[in-house]
mmCIF file of the C-alpha atoms, coordinates in Angstrom:
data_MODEL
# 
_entry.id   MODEL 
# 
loop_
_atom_site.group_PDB 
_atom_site.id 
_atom_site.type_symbol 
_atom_site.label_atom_id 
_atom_site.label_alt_id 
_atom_site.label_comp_id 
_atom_site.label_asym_id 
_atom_site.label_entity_id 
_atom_site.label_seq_id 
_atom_site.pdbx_PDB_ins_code 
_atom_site.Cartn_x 
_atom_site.Cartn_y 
_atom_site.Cartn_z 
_atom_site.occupancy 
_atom_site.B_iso_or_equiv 
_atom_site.pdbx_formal_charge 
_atom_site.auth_seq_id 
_atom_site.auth_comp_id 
_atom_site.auth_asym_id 
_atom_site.auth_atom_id 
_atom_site.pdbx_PDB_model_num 
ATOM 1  C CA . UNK A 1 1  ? 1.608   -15.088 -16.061 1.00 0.00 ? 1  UNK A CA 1 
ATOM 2  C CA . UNK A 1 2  ? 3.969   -15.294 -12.971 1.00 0.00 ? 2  UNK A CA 1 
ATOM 3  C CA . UNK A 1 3  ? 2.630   -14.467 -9.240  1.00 0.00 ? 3  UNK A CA 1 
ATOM 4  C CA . UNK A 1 4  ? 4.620   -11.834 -7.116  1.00 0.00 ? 4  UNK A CA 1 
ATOM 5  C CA . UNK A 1 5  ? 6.599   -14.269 -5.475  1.00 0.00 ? 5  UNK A CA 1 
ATOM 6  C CA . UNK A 1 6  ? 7.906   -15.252 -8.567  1.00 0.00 ? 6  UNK A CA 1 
ATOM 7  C CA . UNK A 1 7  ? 8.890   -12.256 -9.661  1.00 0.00 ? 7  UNK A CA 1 
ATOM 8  C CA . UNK A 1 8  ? 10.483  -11.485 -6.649  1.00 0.00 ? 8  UNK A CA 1 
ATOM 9  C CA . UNK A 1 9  ? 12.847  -14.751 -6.293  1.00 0.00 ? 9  UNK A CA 1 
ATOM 10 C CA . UNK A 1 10 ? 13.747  -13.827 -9.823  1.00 0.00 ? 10 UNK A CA 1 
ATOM 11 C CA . UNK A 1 11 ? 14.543  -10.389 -9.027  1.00 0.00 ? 11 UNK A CA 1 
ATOM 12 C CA . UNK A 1 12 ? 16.167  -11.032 -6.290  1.00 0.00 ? 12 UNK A CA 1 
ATOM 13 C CA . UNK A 1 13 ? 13.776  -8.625  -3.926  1.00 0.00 ? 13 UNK A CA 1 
ATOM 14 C CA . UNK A 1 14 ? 11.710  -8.794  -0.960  1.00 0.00 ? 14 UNK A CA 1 
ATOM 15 C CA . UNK A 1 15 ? 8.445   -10.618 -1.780  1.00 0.00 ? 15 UNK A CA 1 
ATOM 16 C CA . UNK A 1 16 ? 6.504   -9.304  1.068   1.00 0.00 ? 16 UNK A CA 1 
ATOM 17 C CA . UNK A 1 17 ? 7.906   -5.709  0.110   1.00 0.00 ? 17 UNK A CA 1 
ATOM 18 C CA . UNK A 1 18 ? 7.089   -6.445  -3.594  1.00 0.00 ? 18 UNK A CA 1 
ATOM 19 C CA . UNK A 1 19 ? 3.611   -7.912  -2.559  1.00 0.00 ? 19 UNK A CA 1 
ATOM 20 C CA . UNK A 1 20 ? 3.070   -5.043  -0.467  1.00 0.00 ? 20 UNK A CA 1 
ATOM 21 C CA . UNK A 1 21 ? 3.966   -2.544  -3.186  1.00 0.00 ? 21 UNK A CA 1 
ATOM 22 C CA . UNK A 1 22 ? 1.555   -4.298  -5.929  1.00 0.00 ? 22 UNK A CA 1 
ATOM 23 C CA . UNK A 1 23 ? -1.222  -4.103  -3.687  1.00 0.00 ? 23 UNK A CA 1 
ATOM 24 C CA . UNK A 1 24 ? -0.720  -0.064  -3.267  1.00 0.00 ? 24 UNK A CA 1 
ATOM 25 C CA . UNK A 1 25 ? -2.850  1.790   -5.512  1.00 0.00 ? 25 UNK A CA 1 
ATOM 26 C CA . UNK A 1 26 ? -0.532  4.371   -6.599  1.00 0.00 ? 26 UNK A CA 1 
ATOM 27 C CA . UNK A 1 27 ? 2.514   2.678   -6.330  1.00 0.00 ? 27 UNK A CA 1 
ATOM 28 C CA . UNK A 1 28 ? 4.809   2.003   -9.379  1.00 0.00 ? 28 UNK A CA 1 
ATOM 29 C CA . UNK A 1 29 ? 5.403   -1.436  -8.911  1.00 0.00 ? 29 UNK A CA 1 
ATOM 30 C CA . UNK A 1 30 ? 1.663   -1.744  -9.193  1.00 0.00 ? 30 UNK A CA 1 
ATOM 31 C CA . UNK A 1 31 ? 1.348   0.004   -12.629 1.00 0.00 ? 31 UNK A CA 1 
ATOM 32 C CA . UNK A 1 32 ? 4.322   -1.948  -13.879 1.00 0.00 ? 32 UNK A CA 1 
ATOM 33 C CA . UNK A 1 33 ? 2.569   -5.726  -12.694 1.00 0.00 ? 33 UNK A CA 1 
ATOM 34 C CA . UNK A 1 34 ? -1.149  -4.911  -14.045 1.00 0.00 ? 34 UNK A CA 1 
ATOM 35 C CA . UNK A 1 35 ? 0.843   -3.346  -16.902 1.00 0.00 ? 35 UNK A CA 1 
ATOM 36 C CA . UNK A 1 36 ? 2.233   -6.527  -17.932 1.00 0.00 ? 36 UNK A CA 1 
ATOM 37 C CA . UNK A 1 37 ? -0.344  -9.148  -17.056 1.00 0.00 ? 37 UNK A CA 1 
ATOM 38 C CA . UNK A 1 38 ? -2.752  -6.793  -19.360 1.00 0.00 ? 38 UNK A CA 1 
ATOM 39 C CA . UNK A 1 39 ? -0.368  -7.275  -21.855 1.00 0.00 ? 39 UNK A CA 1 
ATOM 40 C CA . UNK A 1 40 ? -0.282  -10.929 -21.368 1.00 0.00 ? 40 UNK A CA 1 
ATOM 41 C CA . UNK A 1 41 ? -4.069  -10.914 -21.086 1.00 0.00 ? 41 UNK A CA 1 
ATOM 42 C CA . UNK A 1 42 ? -4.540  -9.339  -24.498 1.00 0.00 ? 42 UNK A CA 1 
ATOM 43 C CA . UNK A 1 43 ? -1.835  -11.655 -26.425 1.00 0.00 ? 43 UNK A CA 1 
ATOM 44 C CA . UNK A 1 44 ? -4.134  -14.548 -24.620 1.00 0.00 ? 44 UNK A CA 1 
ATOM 45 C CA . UNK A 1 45 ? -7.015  -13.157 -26.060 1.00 0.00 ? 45 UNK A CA 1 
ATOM 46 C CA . UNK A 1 46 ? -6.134  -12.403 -29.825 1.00 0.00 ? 46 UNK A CA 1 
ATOM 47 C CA . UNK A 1 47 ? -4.778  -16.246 -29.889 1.00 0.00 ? 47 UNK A CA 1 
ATOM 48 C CA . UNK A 1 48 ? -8.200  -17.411 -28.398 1.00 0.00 ? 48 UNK A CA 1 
ATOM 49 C CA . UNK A 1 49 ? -10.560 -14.363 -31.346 1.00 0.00 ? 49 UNK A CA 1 
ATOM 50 C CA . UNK A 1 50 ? -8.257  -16.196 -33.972 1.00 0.00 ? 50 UNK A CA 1 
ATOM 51 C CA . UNK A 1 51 ? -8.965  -19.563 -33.262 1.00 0.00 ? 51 UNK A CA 1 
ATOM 52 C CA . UNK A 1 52 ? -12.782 -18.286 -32.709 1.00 0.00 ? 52 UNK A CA 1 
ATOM 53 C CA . UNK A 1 53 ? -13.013 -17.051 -36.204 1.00 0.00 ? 53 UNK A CA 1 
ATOM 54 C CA . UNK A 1 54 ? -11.122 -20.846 -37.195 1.00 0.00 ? 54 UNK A CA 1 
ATOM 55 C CA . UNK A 1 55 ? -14.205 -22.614 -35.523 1.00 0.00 ? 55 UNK A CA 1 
ATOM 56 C CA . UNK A 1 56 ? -13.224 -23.430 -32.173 1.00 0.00 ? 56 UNK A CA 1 
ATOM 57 C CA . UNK A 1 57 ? -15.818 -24.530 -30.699 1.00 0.00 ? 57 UNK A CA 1 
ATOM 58 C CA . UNK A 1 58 ? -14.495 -23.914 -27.268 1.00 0.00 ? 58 UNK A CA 1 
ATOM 59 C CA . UNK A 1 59 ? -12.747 -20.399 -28.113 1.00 0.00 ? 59 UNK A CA 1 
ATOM 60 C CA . UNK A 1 60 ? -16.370 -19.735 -29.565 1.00 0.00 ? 60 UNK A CA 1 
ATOM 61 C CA . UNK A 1 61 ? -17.975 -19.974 -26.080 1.00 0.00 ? 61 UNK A CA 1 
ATOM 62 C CA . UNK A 1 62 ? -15.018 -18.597 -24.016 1.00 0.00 ? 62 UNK A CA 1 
ATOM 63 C CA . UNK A 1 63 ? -15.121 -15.490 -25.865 1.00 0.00 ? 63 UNK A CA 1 
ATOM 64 C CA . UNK A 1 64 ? -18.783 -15.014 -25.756 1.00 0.00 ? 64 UNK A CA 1 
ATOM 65 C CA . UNK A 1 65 ? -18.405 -15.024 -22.126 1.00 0.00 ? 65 UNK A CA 1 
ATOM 66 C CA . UNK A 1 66 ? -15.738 -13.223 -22.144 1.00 0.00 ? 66 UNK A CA 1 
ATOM 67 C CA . UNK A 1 67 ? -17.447 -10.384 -23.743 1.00 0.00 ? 67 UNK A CA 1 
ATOM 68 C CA . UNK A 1 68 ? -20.133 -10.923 -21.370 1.00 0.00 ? 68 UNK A CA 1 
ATOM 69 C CA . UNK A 1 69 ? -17.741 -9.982  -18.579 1.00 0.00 ? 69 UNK A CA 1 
ATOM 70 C CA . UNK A 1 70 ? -16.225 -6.802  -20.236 1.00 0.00 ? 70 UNK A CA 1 
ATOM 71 C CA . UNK A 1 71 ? -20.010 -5.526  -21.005 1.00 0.00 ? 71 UNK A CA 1 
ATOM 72 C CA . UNK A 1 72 ? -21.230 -6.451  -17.323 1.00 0.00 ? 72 UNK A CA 1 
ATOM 73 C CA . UNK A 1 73 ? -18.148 -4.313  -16.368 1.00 0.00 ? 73 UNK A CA 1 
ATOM 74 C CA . UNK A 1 74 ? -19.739 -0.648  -18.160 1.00 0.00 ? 74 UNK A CA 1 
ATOM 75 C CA . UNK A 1 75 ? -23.619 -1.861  -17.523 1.00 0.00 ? 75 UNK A CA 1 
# 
């Protein structure tokens, strides 16, 4: 959950060569940032199914849309 310039003062790189990079289909740096923010997506998501199935009211609804998104995405 951090932005390329983040990751970049941490690194200690570039952040326009590091922006430039994630934005480049193709490019390592690229695989490695959607890589991890998928990762981060789907810990996000497990947390918000398991307090769905504990009657969340609001992790109800946000993962009904949710799976509205990901079924607009193949339809």
């Amino acid at each position: 959950m951090m932005t390329p310039t983040e990751i970049s003062a941490l690194l200690g790189i570039d952040e326009r060569v590091l922006c430039d990079d994630i934005a480049t289909v193709g490019c390592p740096a690229r695989a490695a940032y959607v890589r991890g923010a998928s990762a981060t997506a789907l810990e996000l998501r497990r947390t918000l199914h398991d307090t769905a199935l504990a009657g969340s009211p609001y992790s109800i609804q946000e993962c009904q849309r949710l799976l509205a998104v990901a079924l607009s995405a193949v339809t």
